[in-house]
Coordinates of C-alpha atoms in Angstrom, one line a residue:
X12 CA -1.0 -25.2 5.5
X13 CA 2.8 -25.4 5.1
X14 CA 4.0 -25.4 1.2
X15 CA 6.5 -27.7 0.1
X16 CA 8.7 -25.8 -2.2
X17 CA 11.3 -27.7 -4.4
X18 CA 14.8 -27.0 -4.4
X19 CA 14.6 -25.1 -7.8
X20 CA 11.6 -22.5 -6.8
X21 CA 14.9 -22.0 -3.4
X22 CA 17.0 -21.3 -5.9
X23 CA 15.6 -18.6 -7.6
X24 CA 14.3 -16.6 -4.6
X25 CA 15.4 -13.4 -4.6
X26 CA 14.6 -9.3 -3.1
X27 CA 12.0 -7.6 -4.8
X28 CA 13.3 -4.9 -7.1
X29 CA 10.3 -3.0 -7.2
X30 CA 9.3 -2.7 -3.3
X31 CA 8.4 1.0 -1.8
X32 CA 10.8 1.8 1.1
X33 CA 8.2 0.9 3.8
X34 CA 8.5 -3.2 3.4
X35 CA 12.4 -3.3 2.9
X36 CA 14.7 -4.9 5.4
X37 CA 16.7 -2.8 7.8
X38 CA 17.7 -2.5 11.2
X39 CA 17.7 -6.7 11.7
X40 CA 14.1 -7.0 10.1
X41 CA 13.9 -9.4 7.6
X42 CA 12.9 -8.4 4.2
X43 CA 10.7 -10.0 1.9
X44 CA 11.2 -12.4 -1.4
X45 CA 9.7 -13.4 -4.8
X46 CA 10.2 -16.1 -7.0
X47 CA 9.5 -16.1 -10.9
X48 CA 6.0 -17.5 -10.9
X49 CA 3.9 -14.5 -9.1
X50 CA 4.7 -15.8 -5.3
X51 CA 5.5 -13.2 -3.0
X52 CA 7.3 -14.8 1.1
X53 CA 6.6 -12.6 3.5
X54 CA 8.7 -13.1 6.9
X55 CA 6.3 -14.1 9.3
X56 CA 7.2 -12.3 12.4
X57 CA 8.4 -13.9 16.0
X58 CA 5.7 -12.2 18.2
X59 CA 1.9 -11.7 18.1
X60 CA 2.1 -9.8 15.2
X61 CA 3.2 -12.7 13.0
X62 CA 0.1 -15.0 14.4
X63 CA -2.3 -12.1 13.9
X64 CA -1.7 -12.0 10.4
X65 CA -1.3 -15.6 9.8
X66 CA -4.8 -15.8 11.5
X67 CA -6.3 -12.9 9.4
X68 CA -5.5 -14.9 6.1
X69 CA -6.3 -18.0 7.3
X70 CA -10.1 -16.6 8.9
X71 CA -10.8 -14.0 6.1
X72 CA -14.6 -14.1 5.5
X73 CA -15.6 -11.4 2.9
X74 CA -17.7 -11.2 -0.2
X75 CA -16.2 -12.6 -3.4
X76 CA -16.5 -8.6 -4.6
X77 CA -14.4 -7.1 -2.0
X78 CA -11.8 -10.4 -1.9
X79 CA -10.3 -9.2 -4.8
X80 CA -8.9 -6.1 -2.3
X81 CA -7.1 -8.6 -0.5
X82 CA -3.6 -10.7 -2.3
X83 CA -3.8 -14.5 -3.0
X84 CA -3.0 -16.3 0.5
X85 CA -1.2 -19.3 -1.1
X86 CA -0.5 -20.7 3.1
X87 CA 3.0 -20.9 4.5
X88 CA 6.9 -21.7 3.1
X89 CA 9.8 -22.5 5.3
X90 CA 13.3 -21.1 3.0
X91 CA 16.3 -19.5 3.8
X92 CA 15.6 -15.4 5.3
X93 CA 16.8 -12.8 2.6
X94 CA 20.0 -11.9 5.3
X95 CA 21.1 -15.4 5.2
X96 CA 20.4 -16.4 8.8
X97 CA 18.6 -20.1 8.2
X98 CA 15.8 -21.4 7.8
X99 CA 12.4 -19.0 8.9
X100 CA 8.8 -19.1 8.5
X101 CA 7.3 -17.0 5.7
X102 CA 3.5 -16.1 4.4
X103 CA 2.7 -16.9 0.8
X104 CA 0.9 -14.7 -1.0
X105 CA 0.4 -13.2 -4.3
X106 CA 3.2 -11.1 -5.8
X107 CA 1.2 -7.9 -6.6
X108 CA 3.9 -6.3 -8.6
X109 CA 4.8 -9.5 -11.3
X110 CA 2.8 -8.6 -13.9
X111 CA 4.2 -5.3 -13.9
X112 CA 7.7 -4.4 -16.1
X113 CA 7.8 -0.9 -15.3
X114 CA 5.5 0.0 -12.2
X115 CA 4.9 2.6 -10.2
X116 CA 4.5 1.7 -6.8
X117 CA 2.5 3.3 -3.7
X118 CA 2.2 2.4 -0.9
X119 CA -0.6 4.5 1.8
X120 CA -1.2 3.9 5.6
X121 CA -4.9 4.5 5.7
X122 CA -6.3 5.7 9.4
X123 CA -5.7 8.8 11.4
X124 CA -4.7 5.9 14.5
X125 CA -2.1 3.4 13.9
X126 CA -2.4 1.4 17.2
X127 CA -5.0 -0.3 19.2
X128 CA -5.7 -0.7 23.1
X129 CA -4.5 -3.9 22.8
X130 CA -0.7 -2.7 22.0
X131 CA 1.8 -2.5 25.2
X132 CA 2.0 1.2 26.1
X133 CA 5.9 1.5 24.6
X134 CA 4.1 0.9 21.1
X135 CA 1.2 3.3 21.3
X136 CA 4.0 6.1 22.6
X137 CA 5.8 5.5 19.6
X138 CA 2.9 5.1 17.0
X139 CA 1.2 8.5 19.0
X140 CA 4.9 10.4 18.1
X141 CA 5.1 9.2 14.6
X142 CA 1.3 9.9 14.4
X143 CA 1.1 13.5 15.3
X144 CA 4.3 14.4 13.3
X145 CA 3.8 12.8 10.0
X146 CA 0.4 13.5 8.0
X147 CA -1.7 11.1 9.8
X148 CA -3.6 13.0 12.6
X149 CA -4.5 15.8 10.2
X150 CA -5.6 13.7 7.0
X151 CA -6.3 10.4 8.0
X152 CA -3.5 9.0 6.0
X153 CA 0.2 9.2 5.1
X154 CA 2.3 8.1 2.4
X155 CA 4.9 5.3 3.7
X156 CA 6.3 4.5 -0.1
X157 CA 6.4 6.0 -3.7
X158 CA 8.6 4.8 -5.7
X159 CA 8.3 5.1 -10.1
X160 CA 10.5 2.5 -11.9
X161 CA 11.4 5.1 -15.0
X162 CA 12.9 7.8 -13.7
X163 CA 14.3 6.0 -10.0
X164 CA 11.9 9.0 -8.2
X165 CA 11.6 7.6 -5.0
X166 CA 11.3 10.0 -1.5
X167 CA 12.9 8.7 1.1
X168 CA 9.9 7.2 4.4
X169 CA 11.3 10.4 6.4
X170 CA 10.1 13.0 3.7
X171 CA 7.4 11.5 3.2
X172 CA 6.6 11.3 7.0
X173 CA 6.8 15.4 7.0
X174 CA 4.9 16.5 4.0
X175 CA 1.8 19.0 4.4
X176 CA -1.7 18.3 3.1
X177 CA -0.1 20.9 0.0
X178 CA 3.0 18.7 -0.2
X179 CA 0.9 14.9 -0.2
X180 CA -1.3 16.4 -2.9
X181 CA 2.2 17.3 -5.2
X182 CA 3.6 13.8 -4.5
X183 CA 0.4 12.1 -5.8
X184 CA 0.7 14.2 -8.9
X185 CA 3.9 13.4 -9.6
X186 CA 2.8 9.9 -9.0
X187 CA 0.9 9.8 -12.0
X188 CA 3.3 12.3 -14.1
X189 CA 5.4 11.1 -17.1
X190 CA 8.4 12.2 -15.9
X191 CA 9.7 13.0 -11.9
X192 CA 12.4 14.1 -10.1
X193 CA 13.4 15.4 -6.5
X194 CA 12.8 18.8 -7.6
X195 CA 10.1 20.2 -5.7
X196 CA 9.7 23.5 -8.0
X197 CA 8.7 21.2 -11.2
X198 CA 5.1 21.3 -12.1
X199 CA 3.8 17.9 -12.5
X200 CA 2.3 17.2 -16.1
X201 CA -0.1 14.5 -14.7
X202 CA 0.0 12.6 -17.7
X203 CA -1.4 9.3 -16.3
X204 CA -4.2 10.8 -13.6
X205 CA -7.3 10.5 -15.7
X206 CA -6.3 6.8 -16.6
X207 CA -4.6 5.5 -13.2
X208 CA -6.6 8.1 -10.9
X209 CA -9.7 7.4 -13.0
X210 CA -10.0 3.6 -11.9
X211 CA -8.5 4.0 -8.9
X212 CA -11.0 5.9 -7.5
X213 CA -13.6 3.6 -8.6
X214 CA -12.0 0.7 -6.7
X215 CA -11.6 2.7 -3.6
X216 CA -15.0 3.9 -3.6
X217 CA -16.0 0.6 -3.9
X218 CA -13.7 -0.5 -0.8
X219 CA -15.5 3.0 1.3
X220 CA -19.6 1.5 0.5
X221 CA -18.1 -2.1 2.0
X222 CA -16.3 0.0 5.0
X223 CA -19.5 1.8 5.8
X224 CA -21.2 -1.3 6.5
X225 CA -18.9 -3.9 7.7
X226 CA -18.5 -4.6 11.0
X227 CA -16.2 -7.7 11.5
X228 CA -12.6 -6.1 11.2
X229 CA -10.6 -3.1 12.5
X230 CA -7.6 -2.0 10.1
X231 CA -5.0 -0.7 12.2
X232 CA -1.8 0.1 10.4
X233 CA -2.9 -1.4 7.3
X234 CA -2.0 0.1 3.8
X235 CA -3.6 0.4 0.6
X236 CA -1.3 0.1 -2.4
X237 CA -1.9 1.5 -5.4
X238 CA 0.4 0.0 -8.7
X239 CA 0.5 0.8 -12.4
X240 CA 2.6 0.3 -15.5
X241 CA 4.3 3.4 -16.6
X242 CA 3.3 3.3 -20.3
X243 CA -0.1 4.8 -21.6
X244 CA -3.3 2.7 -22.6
X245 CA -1.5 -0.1 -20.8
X246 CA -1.2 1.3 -17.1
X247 CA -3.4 -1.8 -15.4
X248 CA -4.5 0.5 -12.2
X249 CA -4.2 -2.2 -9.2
X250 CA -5.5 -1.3 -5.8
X251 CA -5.1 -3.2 -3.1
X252 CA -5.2 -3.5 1.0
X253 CA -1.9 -5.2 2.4
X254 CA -0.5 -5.5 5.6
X255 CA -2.5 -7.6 8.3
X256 CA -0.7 -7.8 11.6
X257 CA -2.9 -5.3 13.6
X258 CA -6.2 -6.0 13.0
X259 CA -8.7 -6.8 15.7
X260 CA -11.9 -7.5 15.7
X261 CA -14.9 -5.3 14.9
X262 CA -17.2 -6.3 17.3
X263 CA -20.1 -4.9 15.3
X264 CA -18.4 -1.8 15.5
X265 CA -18.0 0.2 12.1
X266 CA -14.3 0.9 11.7
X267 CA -14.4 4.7 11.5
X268 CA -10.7 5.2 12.1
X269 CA -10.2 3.1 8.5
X270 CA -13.2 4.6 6.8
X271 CA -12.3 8.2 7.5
X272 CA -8.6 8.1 6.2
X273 CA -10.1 6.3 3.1
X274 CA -12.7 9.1 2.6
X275 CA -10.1 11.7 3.1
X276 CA -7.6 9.7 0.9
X277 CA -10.8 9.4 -1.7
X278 CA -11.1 13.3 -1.5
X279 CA -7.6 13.9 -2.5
X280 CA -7.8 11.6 -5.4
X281 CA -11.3 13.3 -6.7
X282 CA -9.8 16.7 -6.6
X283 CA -6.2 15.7 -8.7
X284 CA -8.9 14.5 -11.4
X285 CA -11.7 17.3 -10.7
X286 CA -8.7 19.8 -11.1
X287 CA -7.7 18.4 -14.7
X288 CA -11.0 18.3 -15.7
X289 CA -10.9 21.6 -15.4
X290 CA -8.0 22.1 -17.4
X291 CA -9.3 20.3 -20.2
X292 CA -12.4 22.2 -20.5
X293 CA -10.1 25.2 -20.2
X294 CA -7.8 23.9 -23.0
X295 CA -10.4 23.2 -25.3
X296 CA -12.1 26.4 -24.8
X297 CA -9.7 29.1 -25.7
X298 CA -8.5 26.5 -28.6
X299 CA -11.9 27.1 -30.8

């Protein structure tokens, strides 16, 4: 289904201020756009991948429970590209970050494989080099975005692409601190973990009971993002699974490769909160 747009909603199209460094346009990509009622054009790309994840949209079959992982599908726009080159073809879907006004923003490539058999062999060489260097053979899962509207703390993709399993656990501290900055020696205060980390794990234990079952879908490449406003009793924890342009088809195969980056991924989150837990108790023990 191809949306007609009117010339006002053009108008007003315009780059996402909030988007993590792994979806922005560079190197001749296109990028993606918003408009100001909650739509989010994705450039649908000139290859396989851009049918793949048209058809995913278009096919998804999943319980009403575990839809809510995935954004809005809203069908197709043609408008003008964000570098000004004409006319293209983009995806419609729901603009996760809109309800947000000061959002924190991550973005995490779940699965300790980024390619399938299906890819050409130049691809799977260069996902196997990026694999095996970055954090995702050894956990399961690497960090491809952070970015916290406050304090403009955002680590740049090739950072986070060389972090340890030491150095992904202090990024998602400071990802739920009150303040940040690029100075690795601060201690994060983890001011938001119990309320963002809290739900968050909820969700994505939720997501792991409907991976351990389902058998229709592979996730290759795919990302979960995780978004909350910066200001306490009002974060709104949102976790969702973006990116569709690798996956294949289950075959009544479980997708371990998914499930066991989101279990690792899980594990991380549960120790940030197990480990202020612990301070608490601590805190209120020595101040009786």
């Amino acid at each position: 289904m191809v949306t007609l747009l009117s010339f006002a909603i053009v108008k007003m199209l315009k780059v996402p201020e909030h988007q993590v460094a792994g979806h922005m346009a560079k190197n001749g990509v296109l990028g993606p756009l918003v408009d100001d009622s909650g739509k989010f054009y994705k450039p649908l790309q000139d290859n396989d991948r851009g049918s793949a994840e048209l058809s995913f949209y278009t096919s998804l079959a999943v319980p009403p429970s575990i839809r809510s992982f995935f954004p809005a599908f809203h069908g197709t726009a043609v408008v003008p590209a964000s570098d000004g080159s004409g006319p293209h073809t983009h995806l419609l879907l729901q603009d996760l970050i809109a309800p947000y006004t000061k959002p924190s923003v991550m973005d995490v490539k779940i699965g300790s494989r980024t390619w399938h058999l299906g890819h050409s062999e130049d691809y799977i060489a260069k996902c196997l080099k990026k694999d095996r260097t970055s954090s995702t053979v050894p956990l399961g899962f690497r960090l491809t975005g952070v970015k916290d509207s406050l304090s403009s703390w955002e680590p740049s993709r090739t950072f986070l692409q060389t972090l340890s399993a030491e150095g992904v656990a202090l990024v998602l501290r400071k990802f739920v601190s009150s303040s940040n900055s690029d100075d690795s020696r601060s201690d994060p205060d983890c001011d938001f973990a119990a309320e963002v980390f809290g739900a968050v794990l909820e969700r994505l234990v939720e997501l792991k009971a409907w991976f351990e079952v389902q058998t229709l879908y592979h996730f290759y490449s795919c990302s979960v993002l995780v978004v909350y406003e910066k200001e306490k009793g009002n974060a709104k924890p949102l976790v969702k699974l973006v990116d569709f342009a690798h996956v294949v088809s289950g075959n009544g195969v479980i997708d371990h490769n998914f499930l066991g980056g989101l279990c690792s991924f899980i594990n991380f989150i549960r120790n940030i909160l197990q480990a202020l837990h612990h301070v608490i108790k601590f805190v209120c023990f020595f101040g009786k």
